[in-house]
CSV table of C-alpha atoms and ligand atoms in Angstrom, one decimal:
chain,number,residue,atom,x,y,z
A,289,UNK,CA,-22.0,46.0,12.3
A,290,UNK,CA,-25.3,45.0,13.7
A,291,UNK,CA,-26.7,47.5,16.3
A,292,UNK,CA,-27.6,44.9,18.9
A,293,UNK,CA,-27.7,47.1,21.9
A,294,UNK,CA,-26.5,50.6,22.4
A,295,UNK,CA,-23.9,50.5,25.2
A,296,UNK,CA,-25.4,53.7,26.6
A,297,UNK,CA,-28.8,52.0,26.9
A,298,UNK,CA,-30.6,52.3,30.1
A,299,UNK,CA,-30.4,49.2,32.2
A,300,UNK,CA,-32.0,47.0,33.1
A,301,UNK,CA,-34.0,46.2,30.0
A,302,UNK,CA,-37.8,46.0,30.4
A,303,UNK,CA,-39.9,43.1,31.5
A,304,UNK,CA,-42.6,42.1,29.0
A,305,UNK,CA,-45.9,41.2,30.4
A,306,UNK,CA,-46.7,39.0,27.4
A,307,UNK,CA,-49.2,36.2,27.8
A,308,UNK,CA,-47.9,32.7,28.4
A,309,UNK,CA,-49.4,29.5,27.1
A,310,UNK,CA,-50.5,26.8,29.6
A,311,UNK,CA,-48.4,24.2,27.7
A,312,UNK,CA,-46.9,23.5,24.3
A,313,UNK,CA,-49.4,23.6,21.5
A,314,UNK,CA,-51.0,20.3,20.4
A,315,UNK,CA,-49.4,18.4,17.5
A,316,UNK,CA,-45.8,19.7,17.9
A,317,UNK,CA,-43.0,17.2,17.3
A,318,UNK,CA,-41.0,16.5,20.5
A,319,UNK,CA,-39.4,19.6,21.9
A,320,UNK,CA,-36.0,19.8,23.5
A,321,UNK,CA,-35.0,23.1,25.2
A,322,UNK,CA,-31.3,23.0,24.5
A,323,UNK,CA,-30.4,26.0,26.8
A,324,UNK,CA,-31.8,26.0,30.3
A,325,UNK,CA,-29.9,27.1,33.4
A,326,UNK,CA,-29.7,25.1,36.6
A,327,UNK,CA,-27.7,26.2,39.6
A,328,UNK,CA,-27.7,25.5,43.4
A,329,UNK,CA,-30.1,27.9,45.1
A,330,UNK,CA,-27.5,30.5,46.3
A,331,UNK,CA,-25.9,30.7,42.9
A,332,UNK,CA,-29.2,31.1,41.2
A,333,UNK,CA,-30.2,33.9,43.6
A,334,UNK,CA,-26.9,35.7,43.1
A,335,UNK,CA,-27.4,35.5,39.3
A,336,UNK,CA,-30.9,36.9,39.6
A,337,UNK,CA,-29.7,39.8,41.6
A,338,UNK,CA,-27.1,40.6,39.0
A,339,UNK,CA,-29.6,40.3,36.2
A,340,UNK,CA,-32.1,42.5,37.8
A,341,UNK,CA,-29.5,45.2,38.4
A,342,UNK,CA,-27.7,45.0,35.1
A,343,UNK,CA,-29.6,42.9,32.6
A,344,UNK,CA,-33.4,42.4,32.8
A,345,UNK,CA,-36.0,41.4,35.3
A,346,UNK,CA,-36.3,37.7,35.9
A,347,UNK,CA,-39.9,36.6,35.4
A,348,UNK,CA,-39.4,33.0,36.6
A,349,UNK,CA,-37.5,32.9,39.9
A,350,UNK,CA,-37.7,29.1,40.1
A,351,UNK,CA,-35.1,26.9,41.7
A,352,UNK,CA,-33.9,23.7,40.1
A,353,UNK,CA,-36.7,21.2,40.8
A,354,UNK,CA,-39.3,23.8,39.9
A,355,UNK,CA,-37.5,24.7,36.7
A,356,UNK,CA,-37.5,21.1,35.6
A,357,UNK,CA,-41.0,20.4,36.6
A,358,UNK,CA,-42.2,23.6,35.0
A,359,UNK,CA,-40.9,22.7,31.6
A,360,UNK,CA,-41.7,19.0,31.6
A,361,UNK,CA,-45.2,19.6,32.8
A,362,UNK,CA,-45.8,21.9,29.9
A,363,UNK,CA,-44.8,19.3,27.4
A,364,UNK,CA,-41.1,19.9,26.9
A,365,UNK,CA,-39.5,16.4,26.4
A,366,UNK,CA,-35.9,17.0,27.3
A,367,UNK,CA,-34.1,19.8,29.0
A,368,UNK,CA,-30.4,20.5,28.3
A,369,UNK,CA,-29.2,22.0,31.6
A,370,UNK,CA,-26.2,24.4,31.8
A,371,UNK,CA,-24.2,25.9,34.6
A,372,UNK,CA,-21.0,27.9,34.6
A,373,UNK,CA,-18.4,28.7,37.3
A,374,UNK,CA,-16.8,32.1,37.8
A,375,UNK,CA,-14.0,31.3,40.2
A,376,UNK,CA,-11.5,28.5,40.5
A,377,UNK,CA,-12.7,25.5,42.7
A,378,UNK,CA,-16.3,26.0,41.9
A,379,UNK,CA,-16.7,23.7,38.9
A,380,UNK,CA,-16.6,20.4,40.8
A,381,UNK,CA,-19.4,21.5,43.1
A,382,UNK,CA,-21.6,22.6,40.1
A,383,UNK,CA,-20.8,19.4,38.3
A,384,UNK,CA,-21.7,17.2,41.2
A,385,UNK,CA,-24.9,19.2,41.7
A,386,UNK,CA,-25.8,18.7,38.0
A,387,UNK,CA,-25.0,15.0,38.1
A,388,UNK,CA,-27.4,14.6,41.0
A,389,UNK,CA,-30.1,16.4,39.1
A,390,UNK,CA,-29.6,14.1,36.1
A,391,UNK,CA,-29.8,11.0,38.3
A,392,UNK,CA,-33.1,12.2,39.7
A,393,UNK,CA,-34.6,13.1,36.4
A,394,UNK,CA,-33.2,11.4,33.3
A,395,UNK,CA,-35.0,13.8,31.0
A,396,UNK,CA,-32.4,16.4,32.0
A,397,UNK,CA,-29.3,16.3,29.8
A,398,UNK,CA,-26.7,17.8,32.2
A,399,UNK,CA,-23.6,19.6,31.0
A,400,UNK,CA,-20.4,20.1,33.0
A,401,UNK,CA,-18.4,23.3,33.4
A,402,UNK,CA,-14.9,24.2,34.3
A,403,UNK,CA,-13.0,27.5,34.6
A,404,UNK,CA,-10.4,27.5,31.8
A,405,UNK,CA,-6.9,27.4,33.2
A,406,UNK,CA,-7.9,26.3,36.7
A,407,UNK,CA,-5.8,23.5,38.2
A,408,UNK,CA,-6.9,20.0,37.1
A,409,UNK,CA,-9.3,21.3,34.5
A,410,UNK,CA,-9.0,18.1,32.4
A,411,UNK,CA,-9.5,15.9,35.5
A,412,UNK,CA,-12.5,17.9,36.5
A,413,UNK,CA,-14.1,17.3,33.1
A,414,UNK,CA,-13.2,13.6,33.1
A,415,UNK,CA,-14.9,13.2,36.5
A,416,UNK,CA,-17.9,15.0,35.3
A,417,UNK,CA,-18.3,12.8,32.2
A,418,UNK,CA,-17.9,9.7,34.3
A,419,UNK,CA,-20.7,11.0,36.5
A,420,UNK,CA,-23.0,11.1,33.5
A,421,UNK,CA,-22.7,14.7,32.2
A,422,UNK,CA,-23.0,14.9,28.5
A,423,UNK,CA,-21.1,17.9,27.4
A,424,UNK,CA,-19.5,21.1,28.7
A,425,UNK,CA,-20.7,24.7,29.0
A,426,UNK,CA,-18.3,27.7,29.0
A,427,UNK,CA,-19.2,31.4,29.1
A,428,UNK,CA,-16.6,33.8,27.7
A,429,UNK,CA,-18.2,36.9,29.3
A,430,UNK,CA,-18.7,35.6,32.8
A,431,UNK,CA,-15.5,33.5,32.9
A,432,UNK,CA,-13.5,36.2,31.1
A,433,UNK,CA,-11.5,34.4,28.4
A,434,UNK,CA,-11.1,34.6,24.7
A,435,UNK,CA,-12.2,31.5,22.8
A,436,UNK,CA,-8.7,31.1,21.3
A,437,UNK,CA,-6.8,31.6,24.6
A,438,UNK,CA,-4.1,28.9,25.3
A,439,UNK,CA,-5.8,27.9,28.5
A,440,UNK,CA,-8.7,26.6,26.4
A,441,UNK,CA,-6.7,24.0,24.6
A,442,UNK,CA,-7.0,21.4,27.3
A,443,UNK,CA,-10.7,21.9,27.6
A,444,UNK,CA,-11.2,21.5,23.9
A,445,UNK,CA,-9.0,18.4,23.8
A,446,UNK,CA,-10.9,16.9,26.8
A,447,UNK,CA,-14.2,17.4,25.0
A,448,UNK,CA,-12.9,16.1,21.7
A,449,UNK,CA,-11.3,13.1,23.3
A,450,UNK,CA,-14.5,12.2,25.1
A,451,UNK,CA,-16.7,13.0,22.1
A,452,UNK,CA,-18.6,15.5,24.3
A,453,UNK,CA,-20.0,18.7,22.7
A,454,UNK,CA,-19.1,22.1,24.1
A,455,UNK,CA,-21.7,24.9,24.4
A,456,UNK,CA,-19.7,28.1,24.6
A,457,UNK,CA,-21.1,31.6,24.9
A,458,UNK,CA,-18.5,32.9,22.4
A,459,UNK,CA,-20.6,35.6,20.7
A,460,UNK,CA,-20.0,39.3,21.8
A,461,UNK,CA,-23.6,39.8,22.9
A,462,UNK,CA,-25.7,40.1,25.0
A,463,UNK,CA,-22.8,42.0,26.7
A,464,UNK,CA,-22.8,44.1,29.7
A,465,UNK,CA,-20.4,46.9,30.8
A,466,UNK,CA,-20.7,45.3,34.2
A,467,UNK,CA,-18.8,42.1,33.4
A,468,UNK,CA,-15.3,42.0,34.7
A,469,UNK,CA,-14.0,42.0,31.1
A,470,UNK,CA,-15.1,43.4,27.8
A,471,UNK,CA,-16.8,40.7,25.7
A,472,UNK,CA,-16.2,42.7,22.5
A,473,UNK,CA,-12.5,42.6,23.1
A,474,UNK,CA,-12.5,38.9,23.9
A,475,UNK,CA,-15.0,37.4,21.5
A,476,UNK,CA,-15.2,37.3,17.7
A,477,UNK,CA,-16.3,34.9,15.0
A,478,UNK,CA,-12.7,35.0,13.7
A,479,UNK,CA,-11.4,33.6,17.0
A,480,UNK,CA,-14.1,31.0,17.0
A,481,UNK,CA,-13.0,30.0,13.5
A,482,UNK,CA,-9.5,29.5,14.8
A,483,UNK,CA,-10.9,27.1,17.4
A,484,UNK,CA,-12.8,25.1,14.7
A,485,UNK,CA,-9.7,24.9,12.6
A,486,UNK,CA,-7.4,23.9,15.4
A,487,UNK,CA,-9.8,21.3,16.9
A,488,UNK,CA,-11.4,19.7,13.9
A,489,UNK,CA,-13.1,16.9,16.0
A,490,UNK,CA,-14.5,19.3,18.6
A,491,UNK,CA,-18.3,19.7,18.3
A,492,UNK,CA,-19.1,23.3,19.3
A,493,UNK,CA,-22.5,25.0,19.8
A,494,UNK,CA,-22.5,28.8,20.1
A,495,UNK,CA,-25.7,30.2,21.8
A,496,UNK,CA,-27.7,33.2,20.8
A,497,UNK,CA,-27.2,32.6,17.0
A,498,UNK,CA,-23.7,34.0,17.5
A,499,UNK,CA,-25.0,37.4,18.5
A,500,UNK,CA,-24.3,39.9,17.3
A,501,UNK,CA,-22.1,38.6,14.4
A,502,UNK,CA,-25.0,36.8,12.8
A,503,UNK,CA,-23.7,36.9,9.2
A,504,UNK,CA,-20.2,35.8,10.2
A,505,UNK,CA,-21.6,32.8,12.0
A,506,UNK,CA,-23.7,31.9,8.9
A,507,UNK,CA,-20.5,31.8,7.0
A,508,UNK,CA,-18.9,29.6,9.6
A,509,UNK,CA,-21.9,27.2,9.5
A,510,UNK,CA,-21.4,26.9,5.7
A,511,UNK,CA,-17.7,26.0,6.1
A,512,UNK,CA,-17.6,23.8,9.2
A,513,UNK,CA,-19.6,20.6,10.0
A,514,UNK,CA,-18.7,20.8,13.7
A,515,UNK,CA,-20.6,24.0,14.5
A,516,UNK,CA,-24.1,24.5,15.8
A,517,UNK,CA,-25.9,27.6,17.0
A,518,UNK,CA,-28.8,27.8,19.4
A,519,UNK,CA,-31.6,30.3,19.1
A,520,UNK,CA,-31.6,31.4,22.8
A,521,UNK,CA,-33.2,34.8,23.2
A,522,UNK,CA,-32.0,35.9,19.7
A,523,UNK,CA,-35.2,34.6,18.1
A,524,UNK,CA,-37.6,35.8,20.8
A,525,UNK,CA,-38.2,39.3,19.4
A,526,UNK,CA,-37.1,40.9,22.6
A,527,UNK,CA,-33.9,42.7,21.7
A,528,UNK,CA,-34.3,45.5,19.2
A,529,UNK,CA,-32.9,43.6,16.2
A,530,UNK,CA,-34.4,41.9,13.1
A,531,UNK,CA,-34.7,38.1,13.8
A,532,UNK,CA,-31.5,36.6,12.6
A,533,UNK,CA,-33.2,33.8,10.6
A,534,UNK,CA,-30.8,33.3,7.7
A,535,UNK,CA,-28.9,30.6,9.5
A,536,UNK,CA,-32.2,28.6,9.6
A,537,UNK,CA,-32.4,28.9,5.8
A,538,UNK,CA,-28.8,28.0,5.2
A,539,UNK,CA,-28.1,25.1,7.7
A,540,UNK,CA,-31.4,24.4,9.5
A,541,UNK,CA,-30.1,21.0,10.7
A,542,UNK,CA,-27.4,22.9,12.7
A,543,UNK,CA,-29.8,25.2,14.8
A,544,UNK,CA,-31.1,24.2,18.2
A,545,UNK,CA,-34.1,25.6,19.9
A,546,UNK,CA,-33.1,27.0,23.3
A,547,UNK,CA,-34.5,29.6,25.7
A,548,UNK,CA,-32.3,30.6,28.7
A,549,UNK,CA,-35.2,29.6,31.0
A,550,UNK,CA,-35.7,30.5,33.8
A,551,UNK,CA,-33.6,33.8,33.4
A,552,UNK,CA,-36.3,35.4,31.1
A,553,UNK,CA,-38.0,38.8,31.1
A,554,UNK,CA,-40.8,37.4,29.0
A,555,UNK,CA,-43.1,34.4,28.7
A,556,UNK,CA,-41.5,30.9,28.7
A,557,UNK,CA,-42.9,30.1,25.3
A,558,UNK,CA,-42.3,33.4,23.6
A,559,UNK,CA,-39.4,32.2,21.6
A,560,UNK,CA,-41.2,29.0,20.5
A,561,UNK,CA,-44.1,31.0,19.3
A,562,UNK,CA,-41.8,33.3,17.2
A,563,UNK,CA,-40.1,30.2,15.7
A,564,UNK,CA,-43.5,28.6,14.8
A,565,UNK,CA,-44.6,31.9,13.3
A,566,UNK,CA,-41.7,31.5,10.8
A,567,UNK,CA,-43.6,28.6,9.1
A,568,UNK,CA,-40.4,26.6,8.5
A,569,UNK,CA,-42.2,23.4,7.5
A,570,UNK,CA,-42.6,20.1,9.4
A,571,UNK,CA,-39.2,18.7,8.7
A,572,UNK,CA,-37.2,21.8,9.7
A,573,UNK,CA,-39.4,22.4,12.7
A,574,UNK,CA,-38.9,18.9,14.0
A,575,UNK,CA,-35.1,19.3,13.7
A,576,UNK,CA,-35.0,22.7,15.2
A,577,UNK,CA,-37.3,21.9,18.1
A,578,UNK,CA,-35.8,18.6,19.1
A,579,UNK,CA,-34.0,16.3,16.8
A,580,UNK,CA,-31.0,18.5,16.1
A,581,UNK,CA,-30.3,18.7,19.8
A,582,UNK,CA,-30.6,15.0,20.2
A,583,UNK,CA,-28.2,14.4,17.4
A,584,UNK,CA,-25.7,16.7,19.1
A,585,UNK,CA,-26.2,15.6,22.8
A,586,UNK,CA,-27.3,12.0,22.2
A,587,UNK,CA,-30.6,10.4,23.3
A,588,UNK,CA,-33.9,9.4,21.7
A,589,UNK,CA,-37.3,10.8,21.9
A,590,UNK,CA,-40.9,9.5,21.7
A,591,UNK,CA,-42.5,10.0,18.2
A,592,UNK,CA,-45.2,12.1,19.6
A,593,UNK,CA,-45.1,14.6,22.4
A,594,UNK,CA,-46.3,12.7,25.4
A,595,UNK,CA,-47.7,14.9,28.2
A,596,UNK,CA,-45.8,14.6,31.5
A,597,UNK,CA,-47.8,12.9,34.2
B,890,ZN,ZN1,-27.8,31.2,28.9
């Protein structure tokens, strides 16, 4: 088993004072950040407080308009924005909030959320899709569910029916003993495989390269054409692990560049620099940095990276 983090580790993890670039390097293909968080101010602030106590220091305490402006002004072409609810009755508000963000800035691809098992879950998602949201985000650790729990069935079916992808933090890490549930008890690649088998038309993206079951997720990528992974934080050389790059060799068209911005303890472009350092070649890079995400979430990009004005 990969030693991702020692549960007895001292928390929070450190901030890195690494240097940040002023914008994306010249000559890159269009870049989509497929994993950005946007929340209403009080929710953002509560999450930052939690992270600073139990996770890592947040370098970019930016609210929604600033998050979007920050990334677009540095050359990112599209931002896939995620939120998640942690109690019943919260999802509709988050979805309405996200739909407003998308209306104000069409370069944001907004995803909906729902708390699995809450009353009217399928209706909540149908409303969110009708309001322009282009997929769903779930978080097994924060929302405390196993990927193959029965309550998930209606969420999977709602996504599959609407043809909307689901981004689900279904890997065991990064975990925290301060979650209300034990991610290692709830999450496993095996359970995710059950979901892929039972819902063959559901398109599923698992963040963090499936941390920490990297090899198991590579095997799933090889077997299922409905699975994607995003690189978020797993390819940034922050956690004490070897970069899990094998998935990029095996199914490069299934991997999305994502960062977790703004909840980062390091420079906004750290992960991108790591990925460019792998020298993956133009075609793989273009897919990883933008085109794979567009194929999953829909949308078109300019041929060149056009600076934001
Ligand atoms: Zn995230």
